[in-house]
Structure formats: structure tokens, C-alpha cells
Amino acid sequence: MTTLTTPQRDFGLTGEQTDGDIRALSFSTPNLPVRVFQNGGHVEIGSRAIVVNPGVTPVPFYPSGLRDHIAPLGAAFLREVSLRSDTTLVTLALDRLSAPADLCSAPGWRRLDTLPGMASVSGAAGLPLFRSPRDRVTTIQATPDRLAPTLPPGPPQCWGVFMNLWFAPAGTACLIHNSHPFLEYHVQISGDGAMQKFRRNDLSTLYENQYLAPGAAHGIYAVQPAGDGSFLYPWHQYVARTDCLWLAVELVPEGPAPRPQTSDTHTGQCCHH
């Protein structure tokens, strides 16, 4: 297995603005405000924003009087709409995001080969791939096969939802790998990128090229339990076709859901965050 991962201990919050159930995530900046609305409620979207739904139920909205929705574990690029939700939402306001590369100089951003355990990974040295601080967003409750149909069914579990940003300049191939200690999917924030899948750890065995435009999210891949608590993925890598900024959403298994359930079984939100 080849693992391209992020350290599990890097969960610290920065103590940024907290306003009731609204909080700025640790990688939020004036040029890219990123906020989590823990209990949904009424969320007004401005002229350009990407809204991420980390929950397992759709988030409806009515832009034309007809019902539309943000898919579970999905995202949408929206403008001038109002959302009402009883689940967690994350918004990334894009109005002032003119030079995504500048984010890499914000506090807590690091180049891949400076992250713990990554210096010795083949191909990582000097690779212009940068990661923001990582933040815990919420906890969801779901059976494994609801998140990834290739996983065996089982009782509901709690999954910690963590997010961080990545940036790579145009032309960067971000290393083929096939293992993570979490379930993951990505949301494109700016630029023109792609997720690629391979039969083996070999660029010549490419079999799928999934293009990602801003607001697009790919589903959780067909993963299998690796037997050591991690997950075995198809060989894959992210490729930045232009300067690219994308959001990684990581679902970390945290044990059985509490019984009896005191959570909202309709939304899938756990009783703790």
C-alpha cells in the first residue's frame, strides 16, 4: 500500500471567531472566509460561494419556488440563495479569492514534504503541494456501507468529519497512492483539476480521469477495509491542470454510535461534535 495521508493529531482549532453555532474554520482567511454552521438554520449565500453538505441527507433549497438540493456528502457552487437546514453546512465565500497561491503563506500551511512522515515518500521531496491546517467540523452517524457501498454493512458508527485545503500550481501531479486511515472525498474550490485512477502504481495504467470544476465533488471511492483500521483505495492521484485549490473532506471512524440513540436519526447527526 502507498499512503498519502495527513497526521491524525493535527486537529487543533485556532480559537477564531465563534458566534453561537457559527464558527470560522482554522484555515479561514480574509480572502477566503470558511465557516461552519453547526445546526444549519437560515444561511444566506452571497454572490459566489461553495456550500458543502457533510451530512448523509440532502439539504433542500428553493431558488425558483421548486425544490433543489445539495446532495449528501456533496457540494454546490451557489449565488444569492437562502438555505434552511437542520444539519451542518460549511460555506467558502469566493468573492475575494483572486490569488489562491497566496493562501499558502497563511499560518499553518505546509508543503507536503514537511508534514510528519512525508519526507521519505518517493516523489514528495520538493513537490509544490501545500496543505492548510486541518479542522474538525462535525460528527455524523452512518453505517459503513451507506458511506461507501463496497464496505460491509454493520451497525451505525460515528464518523468524525475533518476538512483541510490543498493547493498546487498548474501541472502538478500530486502522487499516486492507495491507502488512507479515513474515508475521503474532495471538493474543487478554484481552478481546473482532476482525480485520476490507475490499475497499478504506474501512470501508464490510467483508467479514469474525473475532471473537477469549482463546486464539484467526487463520491467516496470503492474502498475496502485494509485490516489494520485503514482503507484500501483504487490507486489514485489529484492532478492540477491549472493553479488549483481543493477541499479534502475526511471521515474518521470513531466507534459505535451511542445506544439508545439520542441523536437526530433523521439527519444522521451524532449527539456530540
PDB file of N, CA, C and O in Angstrom, residues 19-86:
ATOM      1  N   ASP A  19     -19.509  32.414  16.948  1.00  0.00           N
ATOM      2  CA  ASP A  19     -20.733  33.188  17.119  1.00  0.00           C
ATOM      3  C   ASP A  19     -21.888  32.210  17.173  1.00  0.00           C
ATOM      4  O   ASP A  19     -22.443  31.829  16.157  1.00  0.00           O
ATOM      5  N   GLY A  20     -22.230  31.798  18.402  1.00  0.00           N
ATOM      6  CA  GLY A  20     -23.275  30.808  18.526  1.00  0.00           C
ATOM      7  C   GLY A  20     -22.872  29.516  17.865  1.00  0.00           C
ATOM      8  O   GLY A  20     -21.826  28.948  18.148  1.00  0.00           O
ATOM      9  N   ASP A  21     -23.680  29.057  16.928  1.00  0.00           N
ATOM     10  CA  ASP A  21     -23.400  27.823  16.211  1.00  0.00           C
ATOM     11  C   ASP A  21     -22.639  28.080  14.927  1.00  0.00           C
ATOM     12  O   ASP A  21     -22.526  27.194  14.093  1.00  0.00           O
ATOM     13  N   ILE A  22     -22.139  29.291  14.727  1.00  0.00           N
ATOM     14  CA  ILE A  22     -21.362  29.620  13.534  1.00  0.00           C
ATOM     15  C   ILE A  22     -19.916  29.816  13.958  1.00  0.00           C
ATOM     16  O   ILE A  22     -19.629  30.546  14.895  1.00  0.00           O
ATOM     17  N   ARG A  23     -18.999  29.139  13.257  1.00  0.00           N
ATOM     18  CA  ARG A  23     -17.591  29.248  13.612  1.00  0.00           C
ATOM     19  C   ARG A  23     -16.744  29.311  12.357  1.00  0.00           C
ATOM     20  O   ARG A  23     -17.024  28.615  11.373  1.00  0.00           O
ATOM     21  N   ALA A  24     -15.695  30.152  12.388  1.00  0.00           N
ATOM     22  CA  ALA A  24     -14.734  30.152  11.293  1.00  0.00           C
ATOM     23  C   ALA A  24     -13.791  28.970  11.467  1.00  0.00           C
ATOM     24  O   ALA A  24     -13.289  28.716  12.559  1.00  0.00           O
ATOM     25  N   LEU A  25     -13.560  28.220  10.398  1.00  0.00           N
ATOM     26  CA  LEU A  25     -12.632  27.097  10.484  1.00  0.00           C
ATOM     27  C   LEU A  25     -11.199  27.611  10.580  1.00  0.00           C
ATOM     28  O   LEU A  25     -10.896  28.751  10.245  1.00  0.00           O
ATOM     29  N   SER A  26     -10.302  26.737  11.004  1.00  0.00           N
ATOM     30  CA  SER A  26      -8.933  27.160  11.295  1.00  0.00           C
ATOM     31  C   SER A  26      -8.186  27.630  10.054  1.00  0.00           C
ATOM     32  O   SER A  26      -7.196  28.337  10.168  1.00  0.00           O
ATOM     33  N   PHE A  27      -8.653  27.267   8.855  1.00  0.00           N
ATOM     34  CA  PHE A  27      -7.982  27.715   7.632  1.00  0.00           C
ATOM     35  C   PHE A  27      -8.748  28.846   6.945  1.00  0.00           C
ATOM     36  O   PHE A  27      -8.471  29.159   5.792  1.00  0.00           O
ATOM     37  N   SER A  28      -9.690  29.440   7.646  1.00  0.00           N
ATOM     38  CA  SER A  28     -10.398  30.598   7.117  1.00  0.00           C
ATOM     39  C   SER A  28      -9.465  31.811   7.107  1.00  0.00           C
ATOM     40  O   SER A  28      -8.672  32.010   8.034  1.00  0.00           O
ATOM     41  N   THR A  29      -9.524  32.610   6.049  1.00  0.00           N
ATOM     42  CA  THR A  29      -8.725  33.838   5.944  1.00  0.00           C
ATOM     43  C   THR A  29      -9.630  34.961   5.444  1.00  0.00           C
ATOM     44  O   THR A  29     -10.727  34.703   4.922  1.00  0.00           O
ATOM     45  N   PRO A  30      -9.176  36.217   5.523  1.00  0.00           N
ATOM     46  CA  PRO A  30      -9.993  37.306   4.960  1.00  0.00           C
ATOM     47  C   PRO A  30     -10.267  37.121   3.473  1.00  0.00           C
ATOM     48  O   PRO A  30     -11.323  37.545   2.978  1.00  0.00           O
ATOM     49  N   ASN A  31      -9.329  36.504   2.740  1.00  0.00           N
ATOM     50  CA  ASN A  31      -9.543  36.296   1.305  1.00  0.00           C
ATOM     51  C   ASN A  31     -10.424  35.093   1.000  1.00  0.00           C
ATOM     52  O   ASN A  31     -10.965  34.986  -0.098  1.00  0.00           O
ATOM     53  N   LEU A  32     -10.545  34.195   1.947  1.00  0.00           N
ATOM     54  CA  LEU A  32     -11.386  33.005   1.761  1.00  0.00           C
ATOM     55  C   LEU A  32     -12.045  32.658   3.093  1.00  0.00           C
ATOM     56  O   LEU A  32     -11.599  31.753   3.812  1.00  0.00           O
ATOM     57  N   PRO A  33     -13.110  33.369   3.441  1.00  0.00           N
ATOM     58  CA  PRO A  33     -13.820  33.032   4.686  1.00  0.00           C
ATOM     59  C   PRO A  33     -14.468  31.646   4.574  1.00  0.00           C
ATOM     60  O   PRO A  33     -15.180  31.368   3.611  1.00  0.00           O
ATOM     61  N   VAL A  34     -14.178  30.814   5.562  1.00  0.00           N
ATOM     62  CA  VAL A  34     -14.739  29.455   5.588  1.00  0.00           C
ATOM     63  C   VAL A  34     -15.435  29.284   6.929  1.00  0.00           C
ATOM     64  O   VAL A  34     -14.788  29.387   7.988  1.00  0.00           O
ATOM     65  N   ARG A  35     -16.719  29.038   6.891  1.00  0.00           N
ATOM     66  CA  ARG A  35     -17.487  28.965   8.138  1.00  0.00           C
ATOM     67  C   ARG A  35     -18.310  27.691   8.185  1.00  0.00           C
ATOM     68  O   ARG A  35     -18.810  27.225   7.169  1.00  0.00           O
ATOM     69  N   VAL A  36     -18.453  27.181   9.398  1.00  0.00           N
ATOM     70  CA  VAL A  36     -19.318  26.025   9.610  1.00  0.00           C
ATOM     71  C   VAL A  36     -20.538  26.497  10.394  1.00  0.00           C
ATOM     72  O   VAL A  36     -20.422  27.218  11.383  1.00  0.00           O
ATOM     73  N   PHE A  37     -21.704  26.094   9.907  1.00  0.00           N
ATOM     74  CA  PHE A  37     -22.979  26.359  10.564  1.00  0.00           C
ATOM     75  C   PHE A  37     -23.412  25.035  11.181  1.00  0.00           C
ATOM     76  O   PHE A  37     -23.897  24.140  10.486  1.00  0.00           O
ATOM     77  N   GLN A  38     -23.209  24.899  12.492  1.00  0.00           N
ATOM     78  CA  GLN A  38     -23.352  23.588  13.115  1.00  0.00           C
ATOM     79  C   GLN A  38     -24.766  23.059  13.086  1.00  0.00           C
ATOM     80  O   GLN A  38     -24.991  21.866  12.967  1.00  0.00           O
ATOM     81  N   ASN A  39     -25.725  23.924  13.243  1.00  0.00           N
ATOM     82  CA  ASN A  39     -27.098  23.451  13.270  1.00  0.00           C
ATOM     83  C   ASN A  39     -27.906  23.991  12.104  1.00  0.00           C
ATOM     84  O   ASN A  39     -29.125  24.092  12.184  1.00  0.00           O
ATOM     85  N   GLY A  40     -27.182  24.313  11.027  1.00  0.00           N
ATOM     86  CA  GLY A  40     -27.884  24.782   9.845  1.00  0.00           C
ATOM     87  C   GLY A  40     -28.614  26.075  10.109  1.00  0.00           C
ATOM     88  O   GLY A  40     -28.002  27.126  10.244  1.00  0.00           O
ATOM     89  N   GLY A  41     -29.930  26.000  10.226  1.00  0.00           N
ATOM     90  CA  GLY A  41     -30.713  27.206  10.389  1.00  0.00           C
ATOM     91  C   GLY A  41     -30.846  27.926   9.061  1.00  0.00           C
ATOM     92  O   GLY A  41     -30.891  27.321   7.994  1.00  0.00           O
ATOM     93  N   HIS A  42     -30.869  29.260   9.125  1.00  0.00           N
ATOM     94  CA  HIS A  42     -31.058  30.081   7.935  1.00  0.00           C
ATOM     95  C   HIS A  42     -29.696  30.595   7.484  1.00  0.00           C
ATOM     96  O   HIS A  42     -29.045  31.345   8.206  1.00  0.00           O
ATOM     97  N   VAL A  43     -29.254  30.199   6.307  1.00  0.00           N
ATOM     98  CA  VAL A  43     -27.941  30.575   5.788  1.00  0.00           C
ATOM     99  C   VAL A  43     -28.139  31.339   4.485  1.00  0.00           C
ATOM    100  O   VAL A  43     -28.727  30.802   3.532  1.00  0.00           O
ATOM    101  N   GLU A  44     -27.665  32.584   4.453  1.00  0.00           N
ATOM    102  CA  GLU A  44     -27.754  33.397   3.242  1.00  0.00           C
ATOM    103  C   GLU A  44     -26.450  33.274   2.456  1.00  0.00           C
ATOM    104  O   GLU A  44     -25.373  33.518   2.991  1.00  0.00           O
ATOM    105  N   ILE A  45     -26.569  32.928   1.192  1.00  0.00           N
ATOM    106  CA  ILE A  45     -25.401  32.799   0.330  1.00  0.00           C
ATOM    107  C   ILE A  45     -25.281  34.066  -0.511  1.00  0.00           C
ATOM    108  O   ILE A  45     -26.248  34.502  -1.138  1.00  0.00           O
ATOM    109  N   GLY A  46     -24.087  34.671  -0.550  1.00  0.00           N
ATOM    110  CA  GLY A  46     -23.862  35.910  -1.285  1.00  0.00           C
ATOM    111  C   GLY A  46     -23.651  35.676  -2.765  1.00  0.00           C
ATOM    112  O   GLY A  46     -24.243  34.781  -3.373  1.00  0.00           O
ATOM    113  N   SER A  47     -22.763  36.481  -3.358  1.00  0.00           N
ATOM    114  CA  SER A  47     -22.652  36.456  -4.813  1.00  0.00           C
ATOM    115  C   SER A  47     -21.952  35.214  -5.341  1.00  0.00           C
ATOM    116  O   SER A  47     -22.260  34.742  -6.437  1.00  0.00           O
ATOM    117  N   ARG A  48     -20.973  34.655  -4.574  1.00  0.00           N
ATOM    118  CA  ARG A  48     -20.285  33.447  -5.046  1.00  0.00           C
ATOM    119  C   ARG A  48     -19.817  32.658  -3.838  1.00  0.00           C
ATOM    120  O   ARG A  48     -18.988  33.137  -3.067  1.00  0.00           O
ATOM    121  N   ALA A  49     -20.314  31.469  -3.675  1.00  0.00           N
ATOM    122  CA  ALA A  49     -19.888  30.643  -2.539  1.00  0.00           C
ATOM    123  C   ALA A  49     -20.059  29.171  -2.882  1.00  0.00           C
ATOM    124  O   ALA A  49     -20.948  28.791  -3.646  1.00  0.00           O
ATOM    125  N   ILE A  50     -19.178  28.370  -2.325  1.00  0.00           N
ATOM    126  CA  ILE A  50     -19.329  26.924  -2.404  1.00  0.00           C
ATOM    127  C   ILE A  50     -19.832  26.449  -1.054  1.00  0.00           C
ATOM    128  O   ILE A  50     -19.287  26.823  -0.005  1.00  0.00           O
ATOM    129  N   VAL A  51     -20.898  25.666  -1.081  1.00  0.00           N
ATOM    130  CA  VAL A  51     -21.523  25.157   0.142  1.00  0.00           C
ATOM    131  C   VAL A  51     -21.329  23.639   0.167  1.00  0.00           C
ATOM    132  O   VAL A  51     -21.669  22.949  -0.797  1.00  0.00           O
ATOM    133  N   VAL A  52     -20.787  23.156   1.255  1.00  0.00           N
ATOM    134  CA  VAL A  52     -20.501  21.732   1.415  1.00  0.00           C
ATOM    135  C   VAL A  52     -21.497  21.148   2.415  1.00  0.00           C
ATOM    136  O   VAL A  52     -21.697  21.705   3.502  1.00  0.00           O
ATOM    137  N   ASN A  53     -22.108  20.055   2.037  1.00  0.00           N
ATOM    138  CA  ASN A  53     -23.031  19.317   2.910  1.00  0.00           C
ATOM    139  C   ASN A  53     -22.318  18.061   3.392  1.00  0.00           C
ATOM    140  O   ASN A  53     -22.258  17.065   2.661  1.00  0.00           O
ATOM    141  N   PRO A  54     -21.762  18.046   4.594  1.00  0.00           N
ATOM    142  CA  PRO A  54     -21.047  16.859   5.064  1.00  0.00           C
ATOM    143  C   PRO A  54     -21.951  15.797   5.653  1.00  0.00           C
ATOM    144  O   PRO A  54     -21.470  14.764   6.117  1.00  0.00           O
ATOM    145  N   GLY A  55     -23.258  16.027   5.642  1.00  0.00           N
ATOM    146  CA  GLY A  55     -24.193  15.089   6.227  1.00  0.00           C
ATOM    147  C   GLY A  55     -24.637  14.016   5.246  1.00  0.00           C
ATOM    148  O   GLY A  55     -24.226  13.987   4.081  1.00  0.00           O
ATOM    149  N   VAL A  56     -25.509  13.131   5.721  1.00  0.00           N
ATOM    150  CA  VAL A  56     -25.946  11.992   4.915  1.00  0.00           C
ATOM    151  C   VAL A  56     -27.386  12.143   4.431  1.00  0.00           C
ATOM    152  O   VAL A  56     -28.002  11.182   3.981  1.00  0.00           O
ATOM    153  N   THR A  57     -27.924  13.350   4.554  1.00  0.00           N
ATOM    154  CA  THR A  57     -29.243  13.634   3.989  1.00  0.00           C
ATOM    155  C   THR A  57     -29.139  14.869   3.107  1.00  0.00           C
ATOM    156  O   THR A  57     -28.268  15.728   3.327  1.00  0.00           O
ATOM    157  N   PRO A  58     -29.998  14.996   2.092  1.00  0.00           N
ATOM    158  CA  PRO A  58     -29.939  16.179   1.216  1.00  0.00           C
ATOM    159  C   PRO A  58     -30.290  17.445   1.988  1.00  0.00           C
ATOM    160  O   PRO A  58     -31.056  17.414   2.953  1.00  0.00           O
ATOM    161  N   VAL A  59     -29.728  18.575   1.539  1.00  0.00           N
ATOM    162  CA  VAL A  59     -30.092  19.882   2.077  1.00  0.00           C
ATOM    163  C   VAL A  59     -30.920  20.596   1.008  1.00  0.00           C
ATOM    164  O   VAL A  59     -30.403  20.957  -0.048  1.00  0.00           O
ATOM    165  N   PRO A  60     -32.223  20.771   1.245  1.00  0.00           N
ATOM    166  CA  PRO A  60     -33.066  21.369   0.212  1.00  0.00           C
ATOM    167  C   PRO A  60     -32.970  22.893   0.193  1.00  0.00           C
ATOM    168  O   PRO A  60     -32.678  23.527   1.204  1.00  0.00           O
ATOM    169  N   PHE A  61     -33.226  23.468  -0.970  1.00  0.00           N
ATOM    170  CA  PHE A  61     -33.431  24.908  -1.100  1.00  0.00           C
ATOM    171  C   PHE A  61     -34.336  25.135  -2.306  1.00  0.00           C
ATOM    172  O   PHE A  61     -34.554  24.237  -3.113  1.00  0.00           O
ATOM    173  N   TYR A  62     -34.883  26.363  -2.374  1.00  0.00           N
ATOM    174  CA  TYR A  62     -35.962  26.616  -3.333  1.00  0.00           C
ATOM    175  C   TYR A  62     -35.654  27.888  -4.129  1.00  0.00           C
ATOM    176  O   TYR A  62     -36.311  28.913  -3.960  1.00  0.00           O
ATOM    177  N   PRO A  63     -34.670  27.852  -5.035  1.00  0.00           N
ATOM    178  CA  PRO A  63     -34.249  29.076  -5.729  1.00  0.00           C
ATOM    179  C   PRO A  63     -35.303  29.618  -6.672  1.00  0.00           C
ATOM    180  O   PRO A  63     -35.319  30.814  -6.962  1.00  0.00           O
ATOM    181  N   SER A  64     -36.190  28.787  -7.178  1.00  0.00           N
ATOM    182  CA  SER A  64     -37.190  29.252  -8.149  1.00  0.00           C
ATOM    183  C   SER A  64     -38.592  28.855  -7.734  1.00  0.00           C
ATOM    184  O   SER A  64     -39.502  28.867  -8.547  1.00  0.00           O
ATOM    185  N   GLY A  65     -38.733  28.536  -6.465  1.00  0.00           N
ATOM    186  CA  GLY A  65     -40.005  28.036  -5.997  1.00  0.00           C
ATOM    187  C   GLY A  65     -40.097  26.533  -6.057  1.00  0.00           C
ATOM    188  O   GLY A  65     -40.971  25.931  -5.438  1.00  0.00           O
ATOM    189  N   LEU A  66     -39.225  25.916  -6.840  1.00  0.00           N
ATOM    190  CA  LEU A  66     -39.166  24.465  -6.916  1.00  0.00           C
ATOM    191  C   LEU A  66     -38.033  23.960  -6.033  1.00  0.00           C
ATOM    192  O   LEU A  66     -37.029  24.651  -5.834  1.00  0.00           O
ATOM    193  N   ARG A  67     -38.190  22.755  -5.551  1.00  0.00           N
ATOM    194  CA  ARG A  67     -37.191  22.185  -4.651  1.00  0.00           C
ATOM    195  C   ARG A  67     -35.927  21.807  -5.408  1.00  0.00           C
ATOM    196  O   ARG A  67     -35.983  21.128  -6.442  1.00  0.00           O
ATOM    197  N   ASP A  68     -34.801  22.279  -4.924  1.00  0.00           N
ATOM    198  CA  ASP A  68     -33.491  21.805  -5.366  1.00  0.00           C
ATOM    199  C   ASP A  68     -32.790  21.292  -4.118  1.00  0.00           C
ATOM    200  O   ASP A  68     -33.331  21.384  -3.012  1.00  0.00           O
ATOM    201  N   HIS A  69     -31.587  20.753  -4.242  1.00  0.00           N
ATOM    202  CA  HIS A  69     -30.925  20.271  -3.031  1.00  0.00           C
ATOM    203  C   HIS A  69     -29.431  20.131  -3.249  1.00  0.00           C
ATOM    204  O   HIS A  69     -28.965  20.033  -4.391  1.00  0.00           O
ATOM    205  N   ILE A  70     -28.705  20.151  -2.139  1.00  0.00           N
ATOM    206  CA  ILE A  70     -27.287  19.782  -2.142  1.00  0.00           C
ATOM    207  C   ILE A  70     -27.224  18.332  -1.685  1.00  0.00           C
ATOM    208  O   ILE A  70     -27.746  17.967  -0.637  1.00  0.00           O
ATOM    209  N   ALA A  71     -26.595  17.494  -2.489  1.00  0.00           N
ATOM    210  CA  ALA A  71     -26.585  16.060  -2.233  1.00  0.00           C
ATOM    211  C   ALA A  71     -25.839  15.735  -0.947  1.00  0.00           C
ATOM    212  O   ALA A  71     -24.928  16.469  -0.525  1.00  0.00           O
ATOM    213  N   PRO A  72     -26.184  14.614  -0.303  1.00  0.00           N
ATOM    214  CA  PRO A  72     -25.395  14.162   0.853  1.00  0.00           C
ATOM    215  C   PRO A  72     -23.934  13.969   0.463  1.00  0.00           C
ATOM    216  O   PRO A  72     -23.622  13.510  -0.640  1.00  0.00           O
ATOM    217  N   LEU A  73     -23.038  14.319   1.373  1.00  0.00           N
ATOM    218  CA  LEU A  73     -21.601  14.218   1.124  1.00  0.00           C
ATOM    219  C   LEU A  73     -21.257  14.916  -0.196  1.00  0.00           C
ATOM    220  O   LEU A  73     -20.402  14.453  -0.958  1.00  0.00           O
ATOM    221  N   GLY A  74     -21.910  16.032  -0.454  1.00  0.00           N
ATOM    222  CA  GLY A  74     -21.722  16.737  -1.716  1.00  0.00           C
ATOM    223  C   GLY A  74     -21.526  18.220  -1.502  1.00  0.00           C
ATOM    224  O   GLY A  74     -21.343  18.701  -0.375  1.00  0.00           O
ATOM    225  N   ALA A  75     -21.557  18.969  -2.611  1.00  0.00           N
ATOM    226  CA  ALA A  75     -21.322  20.414  -2.560  1.00  0.00           C
ATOM    227  C   ALA A  75     -22.009  21.059  -3.745  1.00  0.00           C
ATOM    228  O   ALA A  75     -22.417  20.375  -4.701  1.00  0.00           O
ATOM    229  N   ALA A  76     -22.126  22.376  -3.694  1.00  0.00           N
ATOM    230  CA  ALA A  76     -22.708  23.132  -4.800  1.00  0.00           C
ATOM    231  C   ALA A  76     -22.078  24.512  -4.839  1.00  0.00           C
ATOM    232  O   ALA A  76     -21.705  25.064  -3.802  1.00  0.00           O
ATOM    233  N   PHE A  77     -21.939  25.054  -6.043  1.00  0.00           N
ATOM    234  CA  PHE A  77     -21.453  26.423  -6.256  1.00  0.00           C
ATOM    235  C   PHE A  77     -22.703  27.273  -6.429  1.00  0.00           C
ATOM    236  O   PHE A  77     -23.398  27.171  -7.438  1.00  0.00           O
ATOM    237  N   LEU A  78     -23.004  28.138  -5.442  1.00  0.00           N
ATOM    238  CA  LEU A  78     -24.273  28.843  -5.397  1.00  0.00           C
ATOM    239  C   LEU A  78     -24.070  30.352  -5.364  1.00  0.00           C
ATOM    240  O   LEU A  78     -23.000  30.850  -4.981  1.00  0.00           O
ATOM    241  N   ARG A  79     -25.102  31.082  -5.744  1.00  0.00           N
ATOM    242  CA  ARG A  79     -25.108  32.537  -5.607  1.00  0.00           C
ATOM    243  C   ARG A  79     -26.518  32.992  -5.267  1.00  0.00           C
ATOM    244  O   ARG A  79     -27.503  32.500  -5.826  1.00  0.00           O
ATOM    245  N   GLU A  80     -26.595  33.893  -4.305  1.00  0.00           N
ATOM    246  CA  GLU A  80     -27.830  34.579  -3.951  1.00  0.00           C
ATOM    247  C   GLU A  80     -28.996  33.610  -3.733  1.00  0.00           C
ATOM    248  O   GLU A  80     -30.029  33.710  -4.389  1.00  0.00           O
ATOM    249  N   VAL A  81     -28.781  32.674  -2.829  1.00  0.00           N
ATOM    250  CA  VAL A  81     -29.867  31.781  -2.426  1.00  0.00           C
ATOM    251  C   VAL A  81     -29.894  31.716  -0.905  1.00  0.00           C
ATOM    252  O   VAL A  81     -28.907  32.043  -0.224  1.00  0.00           O
ATOM    253  N   SER A  82     -31.018  31.321  -0.380  1.00  0.00           N
ATOM    254  CA  SER A  82     -31.180  31.106   1.058  1.00  0.00           C
ATOM    255  C   SER A  82     -31.351  29.617   1.309  1.00  0.00           C
ATOM    256  O   SER A  82     -32.072  28.943   0.575  1.00  0.00           O
ATOM    257  N   LEU A  83     -30.656  29.132   2.331  1.00  0.00           N
ATOM    258  CA  LEU A  83     -30.738  27.724   2.695  1.00  0.00           C
ATOM    259  C   LEU A  83     -31.322  27.613   4.092  1.00  0.00           C
ATOM    260  O   LEU A  83     -30.993  28.413   4.976  1.00  0.00           O
ATOM    261  N   ARG A  84     -32.165  26.635   4.277  1.00  0.00           N
ATOM    262  CA  ARG A  84     -32.647  26.302   5.619  1.00  0.00           C
ATOM    263  C   ARG A  84     -32.335  24.841   5.858  1.00  0.00           C
ATOM    264  O   ARG A  84     -32.723  23.989   5.069  1.00  0.00           O
ATOM    265  N   SER A  85     -31.610  24.589   6.935  1.00  0.00           N
ATOM    266  CA  SER A  85     -31.194  23.217   7.182  1.00  0.00           C
ATOM    267  C   SER A  85     -31.083  22.974   8.677  1.00  0.00           C
ATOM    268  O   SER A  85     -30.761  23.875   9.442  1.00  0.00           O
ATOM    269  N   ASP A  86     -31.354  21.751   9.079  1.00  0.00           N
ATOM    270  CA  ASP A  86     -31.131  21.378  10.476  1.00  0.00           C
ATOM    271  C   ASP A  86     -29.872  20.535  10.607  1.00  0.00           C
ATOM    272  O   ASP A  86     -29.676  19.854  11.604  1.00  0.00           O
TER     273      ASP A  86
END
